Coordinates of C-alpha atoms and ligand atoms in Angstrom, one line a residue:
M602 CA -6.1 -7.1 3.9
A603 CA -6.4 -3.3 3.9
M604 CA -5.4 -1.0 1.1
I605 CA -2.7 1.2 2.7
E606 CA -2.1 4.8 1.5
V607 CA 0.6 7.2 2.7
V608 CA -0.4 10.9 2.7
V609 CA 1.3 14.1 4.0
G610 CA -1.0 16.6 5.7
D611 CA -3.1 17.5 8.7
I612 CA -5.0 14.4 9.9
T613 CA -8.0 16.6 11.0
H614 CA -8.7 17.1 7.2
E615 CA -8.9 13.3 6.6
R616 CA -12.3 11.9 5.7
T617 CA -12.1 8.4 7.0
E618 CA -14.7 6.9 9.4
A619 CA -12.2 6.7 12.2
I620 CA -9.3 9.0 13.0
V621 CA -6.6 7.8 15.5
T622 CA -5.1 10.3 18.0
A623 CA -1.7 9.9 19.7
A624 CA -3.0 10.6 23.2
N625 CA -1.6 10.6 26.7
E626 CA -3.0 8.2 29.3
S627 CA -5.6 10.7 30.6
L628 CA -7.3 10.9 27.1
M629 CA -8.1 14.5 28.0
G630 CA -6.1 16.1 25.2
G631 CA -2.6 17.5 24.9
G632 CA -0.4 19.0 22.3
G633 CA 0.8 17.8 18.9
V634 CA -1.7 15.7 16.8
D635 CA -3.8 15.1 20.0
G636 CA -4.2 18.9 20.4
A637 CA -5.2 19.3 16.7
I638 CA -7.8 16.6 16.9
H639 CA -9.2 17.9 20.2
R640 CA -9.4 21.4 18.7
A641 CA -11.3 20.1 15.7
A642 CA -13.6 17.7 17.5
G643 CA -14.5 20.3 20.2
P644 CA -14.6 20.1 24.0
R645 CA -16.8 17.1 24.2
L646 CA -13.9 15.0 23.0
A647 CA -12.0 15.6 26.3
E648 CA -15.1 15.0 28.3
A649 CA -15.7 11.7 26.6
G650 CA -12.0 10.8 26.9
A651 CA -12.1 11.5 30.6
A652 CA -15.1 9.3 31.0
I653 CA -13.4 6.2 29.5
G654 CA -9.8 6.8 30.5
P655 CA -7.1 6.3 31.6
C656 CA -5.7 4.3 28.7
D657 CA -2.6 2.2 29.1
P658 CA 0.3 2.6 26.7
G659 CA -0.3 0.2 23.8
D660 CA -4.1 0.1 24.3
A661 CA -6.8 1.9 22.3
M662 CA -10.2 3.2 23.1
A663 CA -12.9 4.9 20.9
T664 CA -15.1 7.9 21.4
P665 CA -17.5 9.7 19.0
A666 CA -15.9 12.3 16.7
F667 CA -18.2 15.1 17.9
D668 CA -17.5 18.2 15.8
L669 CA -15.4 16.5 13.2
D670 CA -17.3 16.4 9.9
P671 CA -18.9 13.3 8.5
P672 CA -17.9 10.6 7.5
V673 CA -15.7 10.8 10.5
R674 CA -17.6 9.0 13.2
H675 CA -15.0 7.8 15.7
V676 CA -11.8 9.1 17.3
I677 CA -9.7 6.1 18.4
H678 CA -7.4 7.2 21.2
T679 CA -4.1 5.3 21.6
V680 CA -1.2 5.9 23.9
G681 CA 2.3 5.3 22.4
P682 CA 5.5 4.4 24.2
V683 CA 7.8 7.1 25.4
W684 CA 11.1 6.2 23.7
D685 CA 13.8 5.3 26.3
G686 CA 16.5 3.9 24.1
G687 CA 14.7 0.9 22.7
G688 CA 15.5 -1.6 25.3
H689 CA 12.3 -1.3 27.3
G690 CA 9.8 -2.9 25.0
E691 CA 9.0 0.3 23.2
A692 CA 8.6 -1.4 19.8
E693 CA 6.2 -4.0 21.2
V694 CA 4.1 -1.2 22.7
L695 CA 4.0 0.7 19.5
A696 CA 3.0 -2.4 17.5
S697 CA 0.2 -2.9 20.1
C698 CA -1.1 0.6 19.5
Y699 CA -1.6 -0.1 15.8
R700 CA -3.0 -3.6 16.4
R701 CA -5.4 -2.4 19.1
C702 CA -6.6 0.5 17.0
L703 CA -7.4 -1.9 14.1
E704 CA -9.2 -4.3 16.6
V705 CA -11.3 -1.4 17.9
A706 CA -12.0 -0.3 14.4
D707 CA -13.1 -3.9 13.5
E708 CA -15.4 -4.0 16.5
L709 CA -17.0 -0.7 15.3
S710 CA -17.3 -2.1 11.7
V711 CA -15.3 0.8 10.5
S712 CA -14.2 0.5 6.9
S713 CA -11.6 3.3 6.8
I714 CA -9.1 4.6 9.3
S715 CA -6.4 7.3 9.4
F716 CA -3.3 7.0 11.7
P717 CA -0.8 9.7 12.6
A718 CA 2.8 8.7 13.1
I719 CA 2.2 7.6 16.7
A720 CA 4.9 8.3 19.3
T721 CA 7.3 9.9 16.8
G722 CA 6.8 13.4 18.2
V723 CA 6.9 14.3 21.8
Y724 CA 7.5 10.6 22.7
G725 CA 10.6 10.5 20.6
F726 CA 10.2 7.2 18.9
P727 CA 12.6 7.0 15.9
A728 CA 10.6 7.7 12.8
E729 CA 12.2 5.0 10.6
E730 CA 11.6 2.1 13.0
A731 CA 8.1 3.5 13.7
A732 CA 7.4 3.5 10.0
R733 CA 8.4 -0.2 9.8
I734 CA 6.1 -1.1 12.6
A735 CA 3.2 0.9 11.2
I736 CA 3.4 -0.8 7.8
T737 CA 4.0 -4.3 9.3
I738 CA 1.0 -4.2 11.6
T739 CA -1.4 -2.4 9.2
S740 CA -0.4 -4.9 6.4
A741 CA -1.7 -7.7 8.6
S742 CA -5.2 -9.0 8.2
T743 CA -7.9 -6.7 9.4
G744 CA -11.6 -6.1 8.5
V745 CA -10.7 -2.4 7.8
Q746 CA -10.6 -1.9 4.0
R747 CA -8.7 1.4 3.8
V748 CA -5.8 2.6 6.0
K749 CA -4.3 6.0 5.6
L750 CA -1.0 6.7 7.2
V751 CA -0.9 10.5 7.6
A752 CA 2.5 12.1 7.9
F753 CA 2.8 15.7 9.1
D754 CA 6.1 16.2 7.3
E755 CA 7.8 15.1 4.1
T756 CA 10.5 13.1 5.9
T757 CA 8.1 11.0 7.7
G758 CA 6.0 10.6 4.5
D759 CA 9.1 9.5 2.6
L760 CA 10.0 6.9 5.3
L761 CA 6.5 5.5 5.2
T762 CA 6.4 5.4 1.4
A763 CA 9.7 3.7 1.2
E764 CA 8.7 1.1 3.7
L765 CA 5.4 0.5 1.9
A766 CA 7.2 0.0 -1.4
R767 CA 9.7 -2.3 0.2
R768 CA 7.0 -4.5 1.6
S769 CA 4.9 -4.6 -1.6
T770 CA 8.0 -5.7 -3.6
V771 CA 8.7 -8.6 -1.2
R772 CA 7.3 -11.5 -3.1
T773 CA 6.4 -14.8 -1.3
P774 CA 8.5 -17.5 -3.1
L775 CA 6.4 -19.5 -5.6
H776 CA 6.3 -23.2 -4.5
Ligands
APR407 N1 -1.8 15.9 11.7 C1 -1.0 14.8 11.5 N2 0.1 14.5 12.2 C2 0.4 15.4 13.1 C3 -0.4 16.6 13.4 C4 -1.5 16.8 12.6 N3 -2.3 17.9 12.7 N4 0.3 17.3 14.4 C5 1.4 16.6 14.7 N5 1.5 15.5 14.0 C6 2.5 14.4 14.0 C7 3.8 14.8 14.6 O1 4.6 15.5 13.6 C8 4.4 13.4 14.8 O2 5.0 12.9 13.6 O3 2.0 13.4 14.9 C9 3.2 12.6 15.2 C10 3.1 12.3 16.7 O4 3.6 13.3 17.4 P1 2.8 13.8 18.8 O5 1.6 14.5 18.5 O6 3.9 14.6 19.6 O7 2.5 12.5 19.6 P2 3.4 11.5 20.4 O8 4.8 11.6 20.0 O9 2.7 10.2 20.4 O10 3.4 12.1 21.9 C11 2.1 12.0 22.6 O11 2.2 14.4 23.1 O12 0.6 15.9 22.6 C12 1.0 15.1 23.6 O13 -1.0 14.5 24.8 C13 0.0 14.0 23.9 O14 1.3 13.3 25.9 C14 0.9 13.0 24.5 C15 2.2 13.1 23.7

């Protein structure tokens, strides 16, 4: 079970062993958080992404972190769902993004990972439901010890914090 922490800030400043980027299927970089991470990691990130892509929505693939400072060793690229009203499996694809990133992190023996609010920007996924999915999946069992959910704005941060508090106060009934 990982320790989950919500922070508000720029994910490129996080010092976890892996940093997740909300990519597009080409893995060659884009705008938003993907653009910020590619700028910080340098041009080799897009080359490495192109070499392993394309990546299906809901899947995750790792590359080295290149120019990102230690202890960041890996960038885990995941492709979120484009929100289309909620009736097209978007929630399942987003849950898969978080699950696959944790699986890839486990395979790399990563002990700490930072996530952005995947799909809640350009892809339009409602932030409240996305926060519920992020907390639900990262609360499940994983070998990763520390999970940081990095919001870029206070509203997203508040949603994640409220969801985390709600989950931690839910007690399993004593037998
Ligand atoms: N640090 C942390 N979070 C950030 C940063 C940053 N530097 N920059 C943006 N964000 C936040 C956004 O505010 C949003 O909450 O990341 C979240 C995800 O937004 P996007 O980056 O737009 O990602 P997404 O909605 O998944 O759309 C992906 O956008 O940039 C393109 O190539 C990308 O096509 C892909 C699409």
